[in-house]
Coordinates of C-alpha atoms in Angstrom, one line a residue:
M1 CA 129.2 18.8 -47.3
T2 CA 125.3 18.5 -47.0
D3 CA 122.8 17.0 -49.4
L4 CA 122.2 20.6 -50.6
T5 CA 125.7 20.9 -51.8
L6 CA 127.4 20.0 -54.9
S7 CA 131.0 19.6 -54.1
D8 CA 133.9 20.5 -56.6
D9 CA 134.8 16.9 -56.7
E10 CA 131.3 15.7 -57.7
L11 CA 131.2 18.2 -60.8
G12 CA 132.4 15.7 -63.3
L13 CA 129.4 13.3 -62.3
F14 CA 126.9 16.2 -62.5
T15 CA 126.0 15.0 -66.1
D16 CA 123.7 12.8 -68.1
L17 CA 124.9 9.1 -68.4
Y18 CA 125.3 9.1 -72.0
E19 CA 127.7 11.9 -72.0
L20 CA 130.1 9.7 -70.2
T21 CA 129.2 6.5 -72.3
M22 CA 130.0 8.8 -75.4
L23 CA 133.2 9.8 -74.1
Q24 CA 134.2 6.2 -73.4
A25 CA 133.3 5.3 -77.0
Y26 CA 135.4 8.4 -78.3
W27 CA 138.2 7.1 -76.2
A28 CA 137.7 3.5 -77.3
E29 CA 137.8 4.7 -81.1
G30 CA 140.7 7.0 -80.5
M31 CA 138.5 10.0 -81.7
H32 CA 140.4 12.9 -80.3
G33 CA 139.9 15.4 -83.2
S34 CA 138.9 19.0 -82.5
A35 CA 135.2 19.9 -82.1
V36 CA 133.1 22.9 -82.1
F37 CA 129.9 23.0 -80.2
S38 CA 127.3 25.9 -80.1
L39 CA 124.7 26.5 -77.5
F40 CA 121.5 28.2 -78.6
F41 CA 117.7 28.1 -78.5
R42 CA 115.4 27.7 -81.7
H43 CA 112.5 29.3 -80.0
P44 CA 112.0 31.8 -77.4
P45 CA 109.4 30.8 -74.8
V46 CA 105.7 32.3 -74.7
H47 CA 105.7 36.1 -74.6
R48 CA 109.5 36.5 -74.7
N49 CA 110.5 39.1 -77.2
F50 CA 114.1 38.7 -76.1
M51 CA 115.9 36.5 -73.6
L52 CA 118.7 38.0 -71.5
A53 CA 121.9 35.6 -71.7
C54 CA 122.9 35.1 -68.2
G55 CA 125.1 32.6 -66.5
Q56 CA 127.4 31.6 -69.5
E57 CA 130.5 33.4 -68.2
H58 CA 130.2 31.7 -64.7
A59 CA 129.4 28.4 -66.5
A60 CA 132.3 28.6 -68.6
R61 CA 134.8 29.3 -65.7
L62 CA 133.3 26.4 -63.8
A63 CA 133.8 24.0 -66.6
T64 CA 137.3 24.9 -66.7
G65 CA 137.8 23.2 -63.3
L66 CA 135.8 20.1 -64.1
R67 CA 137.8 17.1 -62.7
F68 CA 137.1 13.5 -62.0
P69 CA 138.9 12.6 -58.7
R70 CA 139.7 8.9 -58.1
A71 CA 137.0 8.6 -55.1
Q72 CA 134.3 9.7 -57.5
L73 CA 135.5 7.4 -60.4
D74 CA 135.4 4.5 -57.8
R75 CA 131.6 5.4 -57.3
L76 CA 131.2 5.7 -61.3
E77 CA 132.7 2.2 -61.5
T78 CA 129.6 0.8 -59.5
I79 CA 127.4 1.6 -62.5
G80 CA 129.2 -1.3 -64.5
L81 CA 129.5 0.2 -67.9
F82 CA 133.1 1.9 -67.6
R83 CA 136.6 0.1 -68.2
E84 CA 139.4 0.6 -65.9
P85 CA 141.7 2.1 -68.4
F86 CA 139.2 4.7 -69.5
L87 CA 138.5 5.6 -65.8
R88 CA 142.3 6.2 -65.6
W89 CA 142.1 8.5 -68.6
L90 CA 139.3 10.4 -67.0
E91 CA 141.2 11.0 -63.8
A92 CA 143.7 13.1 -65.8
F93 CA 141.0 15.0 -67.7
R94 CA 141.7 18.6 -67.8
F95 CA 139.7 21.1 -70.1
S96 CA 142.3 22.4 -72.8
G97 CA 139.9 24.4 -75.1
E98 CA 138.6 27.5 -76.0
I99 CA 135.1 29.1 -75.2
L100 CA 133.7 32.2 -76.7
A101 CA 130.5 33.6 -75.0
M102 CA 128.1 36.6 -75.3
P103 CA 128.9 39.1 -72.2
E104 CA 126.5 38.5 -69.4
G105 CA 123.0 40.5 -69.9
T106 CA 123.3 40.5 -73.6
P107 CA 119.7 40.3 -75.2
V108 CA 119.7 37.1 -77.2
F109 CA 117.5 35.7 -80.0
P110 CA 116.6 32.5 -81.7
H111 CA 119.5 30.6 -83.3
E112 CA 122.2 33.0 -82.0
P113 CA 124.8 31.1 -80.3
I114 CA 125.0 32.2 -76.5
L115 CA 128.1 30.2 -76.3
E116 CA 130.6 28.1 -78.4
V117 CA 133.2 25.6 -77.2
H118 CA 136.0 24.8 -79.4
A119 CA 138.1 21.6 -77.9
P120 CA 139.1 18.0 -78.4
V121 CA 135.6 16.4 -79.0
A122 CA 135.4 14.5 -75.6
E123 CA 136.4 17.7 -73.5
A124 CA 133.7 19.8 -75.6
Q125 CA 131.0 17.0 -75.2
V126 CA 131.3 16.3 -71.5
L127 CA 130.3 20.0 -70.7
E128 CA 127.0 19.7 -72.2
T129 CA 124.9 19.0 -69.3
L130 CA 126.6 21.3 -66.9
L131 CA 126.6 24.3 -69.3
M132 CA 123.0 23.8 -70.1
N133 CA 121.8 23.5 -66.7
L134 CA 123.5 26.5 -65.4
I135 CA 122.8 28.9 -68.3
T136 CA 118.9 27.7 -68.6
T137 CA 118.3 28.7 -65.1
E138 CA 119.8 32.1 -65.1
T139 CA 118.7 33.1 -68.5
V140 CA 115.1 32.1 -67.8
L141 CA 115.1 34.0 -64.4
A142 CA 117.1 37.1 -65.7
S143 CA 114.5 37.4 -68.7
K144 CA 111.6 37.2 -66.2
A145 CA 112.8 39.7 -63.8
A146 CA 113.5 41.9 -67.0
R147 CA 109.9 41.8 -68.0
I148 CA 108.8 42.4 -64.6
T149 CA 111.2 45.3 -64.1
L150 CA 109.8 46.8 -67.5
A151 CA 106.3 46.5 -66.2
A152 CA 107.1 48.3 -63.0
D153 CA 108.1 51.2 -65.1
G154 CA 110.9 52.6 -62.8
R155 CA 109.3 51.5 -59.7
P156 CA 111.4 49.2 -57.4
V157 CA 110.9 45.5 -57.5
M158 CA 111.8 43.4 -54.7
D159 CA 112.3 39.5 -54.8
F160 CA 110.2 37.4 -52.4
G161 CA 110.3 34.2 -54.1
M162 CA 112.9 31.9 -52.6
R163 CA 110.5 29.7 -50.6
R164 CA 108.6 28.7 -53.6
M165 CA 111.6 28.2 -55.8
H166 CA 112.9 24.9 -57.3
G167 CA 115.7 24.1 -54.6
T168 CA 118.3 26.0 -52.9
D169 CA 120.4 26.3 -55.9
A170 CA 118.1 28.0 -58.2
A171 CA 117.0 30.3 -55.2
L172 CA 120.6 31.2 -54.7
R173 CA 121.6 31.7 -58.4
G174 CA 118.2 33.2 -59.2
V175 CA 119.2 36.2 -57.2
R176 CA 122.1 36.9 -59.4
A177 CA 120.0 36.6 -62.5
Y178 CA 117.4 38.9 -61.0
S179 CA 120.0 41.4 -60.4
V180 CA 121.1 41.3 -64.1
G181 CA 117.3 41.6 -64.9
G182 CA 117.0 44.8 -63.0
I183 CA 115.4 43.9 -59.8
H184 CA 116.2 46.4 -56.7
A185 CA 116.5 44.0 -53.7
T186 CA 115.8 40.4 -52.2
S187 CA 114.5 38.8 -49.1
N188 CA 117.3 36.1 -49.7
V189 CA 119.8 37.0 -47.0
L190 CA 122.6 34.6 -48.3
A191 CA 122.2 35.5 -52.0
S192 CA 122.0 39.3 -50.9
L193 CA 125.4 38.9 -49.3
R194 CA 126.8 36.7 -51.9
Y195 CA 125.7 38.9 -54.9
G196 CA 125.5 42.5 -53.6
L197 CA 121.8 42.7 -54.1
P198 CA 120.4 44.8 -51.2
A199 CA 118.5 42.8 -48.7
S200 CA 114.9 43.9 -48.0
G201 CA 111.9 42.5 -46.2
T202 CA 109.0 43.4 -44.1
M203 CA 107.2 41.2 -41.7
A204 CA 104.9 37.8 -41.7
H205 CA 101.3 37.9 -40.8
S206 CA 102.4 35.6 -38.0
F207 CA 104.1 38.7 -36.2
I208 CA 100.8 40.2 -36.0
Q209 CA 98.9 37.1 -35.0
A210 CA 101.3 36.3 -32.3
H211 CA 100.4 39.5 -30.6
H212 CA 97.3 40.3 -28.7
D213 CA 96.9 43.6 -30.2
E214 CA 97.9 44.7 -33.8
L215 CA 98.9 48.1 -32.6
E216 CA 101.4 46.8 -30.2
A217 CA 102.9 44.6 -32.9
F218 CA 103.2 47.6 -35.2
R219 CA 104.7 49.7 -32.2
T220 CA 107.2 47.0 -31.3
Y221 CA 108.4 46.6 -34.8
G222 CA 108.6 50.1 -35.7
Q223 CA 110.5 50.9 -32.6
L224 CA 112.9 48.2 -33.3
Y225 CA 113.4 49.0 -37.1
P226 CA 113.0 52.8 -37.8
G227 CA 111.8 53.2 -41.2
T228 CA 110.5 49.7 -41.6
T229 CA 107.5 48.6 -43.7
L230 CA 104.4 47.6 -41.9
L231 CA 102.1 44.6 -43.3
V232 CA 98.4 46.0 -42.9
D233 CA 96.2 43.1 -44.3
T234 CA 96.1 40.7 -41.4
Y235 CA 92.7 41.7 -40.3
D236 CA 91.4 44.9 -41.6
S237 CA 93.5 46.8 -44.0
M238 CA 92.1 50.2 -43.6
A239 CA 91.9 49.9 -39.7
A240 CA 95.5 48.8 -39.7
V241 CA 96.2 52.0 -41.9
G242 CA 94.6 54.1 -39.2
K243 CA 96.7 52.5 -36.5
V244 CA 100.0 53.1 -38.6
I245 CA 98.8 57.0 -38.8
R246 CA 98.4 57.0 -35.2
L247 CA 101.6 55.7 -34.4
V248 CA 103.6 58.1 -36.7
R249 CA 101.6 61.2 -35.6
E250 CA 101.0 60.5 -32.1
E251 CA 104.2 58.8 -31.1
G252 CA 106.5 59.8 -33.8
L253 CA 107.3 56.4 -35.1
Q254 CA 109.4 56.4 -38.5
I255 CA 107.5 54.1 -40.7
G256 CA 108.8 53.9 -44.3
A257 CA 105.8 52.2 -45.9
I258 CA 103.0 50.0 -45.5
R259 CA 102.5 46.7 -47.5
L260 CA 99.2 45.4 -49.0
D261 CA 99.6 41.7 -49.7
S262 CA 95.7 40.5 -50.6
G263 CA 92.4 41.7 -51.5
N264 CA 91.8 44.3 -54.3
L265 CA 95.2 45.9 -54.5
A266 CA 94.1 48.8 -56.6
E267 CA 91.2 49.7 -54.5
L268 CA 93.1 49.3 -51.3
A269 CA 96.1 51.3 -52.5
H270 CA 93.8 54.2 -53.6
Q271 CA 92.0 54.1 -50.1
A272 CA 95.4 53.9 -48.2
R273 CA 97.0 56.7 -50.1
A274 CA 93.9 58.9 -49.4
H275 CA 94.1 58.1 -45.8
L276 CA 97.9 58.7 -45.6
D277 CA 97.7 62.0 -47.4
A278 CA 95.1 63.3 -45.4
A279 CA 97.0 62.7 -42.2
G280 CA 99.9 64.5 -43.6
L281 CA 101.8 61.3 -44.3
E282 CA 102.6 61.6 -47.9
H283 CA 106.0 60.3 -47.2
V284 CA 104.9 56.9 -46.3
Q285 CA 104.9 54.7 -49.3
I286 CA 102.7 51.8 -50.5
V287 CA 104.2 48.4 -51.3
A288 CA 102.2 45.8 -53.2
S289 CA 102.6 42.0 -53.1
G290 CA 100.8 38.7 -53.3
G291 CA 100.6 36.8 -56.6
L292 CA 102.0 39.5 -58.8
D293 CA 103.5 39.2 -62.3
E294 CA 104.4 41.6 -65.0
W295 CA 100.7 41.6 -66.3
A296 CA 99.3 42.4 -63.0
I297 CA 101.8 44.9 -62.5
R298 CA 101.0 46.7 -65.6
D299 CA 97.2 46.6 -65.1
L300 CA 97.7 48.2 -61.5
L301 CA 99.9 51.1 -62.9
T302 CA 97.8 51.5 -66.1
G303 CA 94.6 52.0 -63.7
G304 CA 96.5 54.7 -61.9
A305 CA 97.1 52.6 -58.7
P306 CA 99.3 54.6 -56.3
I307 CA 101.9 52.0 -55.5
D308 CA 105.4 52.8 -55.0
R309 CA 107.2 49.4 -54.7
F310 CA 106.4 45.7 -55.7
G311 CA 107.1 42.6 -53.9
V312 CA 107.2 39.7 -56.5
G313 CA 107.6 36.0 -55.4
T314 CA 106.2 32.6 -57.0
E315 CA 105.6 34.1 -60.4
M316 CA 109.1 35.5 -60.8
G317 CA 111.0 32.7 -58.8
A318 CA 109.5 29.8 -60.8
S319 CA 109.1 31.9 -64.2
V320 CA 105.6 30.4 -64.0
D321 CA 104.4 31.3 -67.6
A322 CA 107.6 30.3 -69.3
P323 CA 109.6 28.1 -66.8
S324 CA 112.0 26.5 -69.3
L325 CA 114.2 27.5 -72.3
D326 CA 114.6 24.7 -75.0
L327 CA 118.6 25.2 -75.3
A328 CA 120.5 23.0 -77.7
Y329 CA 124.1 22.3 -77.7
K330 CA 125.1 20.9 -80.9
L331 CA 128.2 19.7 -82.6
T332 CA 128.8 22.0 -85.6
E333 CA 132.4 21.1 -86.7
Y334 CA 134.7 18.1 -86.2
D335 CA 138.2 17.5 -87.1
G336 CA 137.9 20.7 -89.2
E337 CA 134.8 19.4 -91.2
P338 CA 131.4 21.0 -91.0
R339 CA 128.8 19.0 -89.2
L340 CA 125.1 19.6 -88.8
K341 CA 121.6 18.2 -87.8
N342 CA 119.1 18.2 -90.5
A343 CA 116.0 16.7 -88.7
P344 CA 112.7 18.6 -89.6
G345 CA 112.3 21.5 -87.5
K346 CA 115.6 21.2 -85.9
Q347 CA 117.9 22.0 -88.8
L348 CA 121.6 23.3 -88.0
H349 CA 124.0 25.6 -89.5
P350 CA 127.3 24.1 -89.3
G351 CA 130.7 25.7 -88.3
P352 CA 132.1 28.1 -85.8
K353 CA 130.0 31.4 -85.8
Q354 CA 130.0 35.0 -84.9
V355 CA 127.1 37.3 -84.3
W356 CA 127.1 40.8 -85.2
R357 CA 124.5 43.4 -84.0
F358 CA 123.7 46.5 -86.1
S359 CA 122.5 49.9 -85.3
D360 CA 120.4 52.5 -87.2
A361 CA 121.3 56.0 -87.9
G362 CA 119.8 57.1 -84.6
G363 CA 121.8 54.5 -82.6
R364 CA 118.9 52.0 -82.2
Y365 CA 119.5 48.3 -82.7
S366 CA 118.0 47.6 -86.1
H367 CA 119.1 43.8 -86.9
D368 CA 121.6 41.1 -86.2
E369 CA 123.5 38.7 -88.6
I370 CA 125.0 35.3 -87.7
T371 CA 127.9 34.5 -90.1
R372 CA 130.9 32.3 -90.2
R373 CA 133.5 32.9 -87.4
D374 CA 136.1 34.2 -90.0
E375 CA 133.5 36.7 -91.6
H376 CA 133.9 40.3 -90.7
R377 CA 131.0 42.9 -90.5
D378 CA 130.8 46.6 -89.3
G379 CA 128.5 45.8 -86.6
V380 CA 129.4 44.8 -83.2
P381 CA 130.6 41.2 -82.5
L382 CA 128.8 39.5 -79.6
L383 CA 131.1 36.4 -79.0
T384 CA 134.3 37.1 -77.4
P385 CA 136.8 34.7 -75.9
I386 CA 136.4 34.0 -72.2
V387 CA 138.5 30.9 -72.0
Q388 CA 141.7 30.1 -74.0
A389 CA 143.9 26.9 -73.5
G390 CA 141.8 25.8 -70.7
T391 CA 142.2 28.9 -68.7
P392 CA 139.7 31.7 -67.8
L393 CA 140.7 35.2 -69.2
G394 CA 140.3 38.1 -66.9
E395 CA 138.3 38.5 -63.8
A396 CA 135.1 36.7 -63.0
P397 CA 132.1 38.5 -64.3
Q398 CA 130.4 41.2 -62.0
V399 CA 126.7 41.2 -61.6
T400 CA 126.6 45.1 -61.8
A401 CA 128.3 45.0 -65.1
G402 CA 125.8 42.4 -66.6
R403 CA 122.9 44.6 -65.3
D404 CA 124.4 47.8 -66.5
R405 CA 125.1 46.1 -70.0
A406 CA 121.5 44.6 -70.2
W407 CA 119.6 47.9 -69.5
A408 CA 122.0 49.9 -71.7
A409 CA 121.1 47.4 -74.7
I410 CA 117.4 47.0 -73.8
A411 CA 117.1 50.9 -74.3
R412 CA 118.5 50.7 -77.5
F413 CA 115.9 48.2 -79.0
P414 CA 112.9 49.1 -80.9
D415 CA 110.0 50.2 -78.6
A416 CA 107.8 47.1 -79.6
M417 CA 110.6 44.9 -78.2
R418 CA 110.1 46.2 -74.5
E419 CA 106.3 45.6 -74.6
L420 CA 104.9 42.6 -72.8
E421 CA 103.0 41.4 -75.9
A422 CA 104.5 40.2 -78.9
P423 CA 105.8 42.6 -81.6
A424 CA 103.9 42.4 -85.1
A425 CA 107.2 41.2 -86.3
P426 CA 110.2 39.7 -84.5
Y427 CA 113.5 41.3 -83.9
P428 CA 115.3 40.6 -87.5
V429 CA 118.1 37.9 -87.2
H430 CA 119.7 36.8 -90.3
F431 CA 122.2 34.1 -91.5
S432 CA 125.0 35.2 -93.8
D433 CA 125.2 34.2 -97.2
A434 CA 128.4 32.2 -96.7
L435 CA 126.7 30.4 -93.8
E436 CA 123.8 29.6 -95.7
R437 CA 125.9 28.4 -98.7
L438 CA 128.0 26.3 -96.1
R439 CA 125.0 24.7 -94.9
R440 CA 123.7 23.7 -98.5
E441 CA 127.2 22.2 -99.2
T442 CA 127.3 20.2 -96.0
V443 CA 123.6 18.8 -96.5
A444 CA 124.6 17.8 -100.2
G445 CA 127.6 16.1 -98.9
L446 CA 125.6 13.8 -96.7
G447 CA 124.2 12.1 -99.8
Y448 CA 120.6 11.8 -98.7

């Protein structure tokens, strides 16, 4: 193990301190009643008309393997807060509960549970940090990737962002999320091999700089990698395009594309396309990169820039405009009794829930309803069991299935939901009358 790795044995300690101090308090009081916790967000990040729920099935499966080996408990004991009998109890910890979740790639809206945990209170409580960390990262990145994919309007997008992402874990799992969000390829070799997204890349400016002659650098690279993409903006972009044309026409090199990485991309793309077409190289594509996000991509395409593919790095890898998601993991039932939080701006509906998605006569999604779990509707239920009695159900989720589900669903939403700007009215999400009534009764029972 290296410092870059979180081992399976350490997973139980990957948590906030108060999770473990609360566990000891539950244990000390003999509180072992069954609890329901719901994971959701109250407000979408800026410019997000929907979020793509991502990572929840993987997180749930990981949670079932949570353990506290003796060697890790010896480390925990050095903090000085935990009693030996409690540590022995932790050593025997096994998750025994049920987890329901939306399938990966499901578009989700405020207040809708992405995931619900039903388990003895200590078992459900200790999962909070792990679940929130995993689901936040992948949902934020999948949602950003979906916006960029929508802006590209069918043109392939490549991930170039790993060098500027927040650590190795985010760079790896980000590629999994990007795939669900519709990205076509990644420069991240390990993530490509792990998650099956095609590996793609060009060259760095340093390769050109290391040669005495740009033409020779192009020739060497083109001969070694037929069909490659050549980076043309190291010195003079149009002069470099001329060298690419010469190598293809006079020497028969197979060049698939040129890449523009700086300057006025729209203007340079028009000039490059004109030069390539005049030389009979209509098949050579143009790739654009360099500080791109969904807004820049949309502006390029709206302006008619002849760009065939996009490479997106920092803006997607760090989701620069909206890098966080204010997920909440809240207790909604304990020992069969409804529980809620009633703080201003953070009101909570109690009880286990279901989310139903409805379609209009034309097959477009029209609205969602959040109900008590025991209610039934004619819509499609979005929360399904993925863990029962502490055991994952079925096979691990496939990235391709999440991507297919996401884009089939996105196509069925009203057109305004696929725009980059917020629609005049958000997608309708309602609470059922029974759930509203339960909330009122629970608040009244508090006696405040």
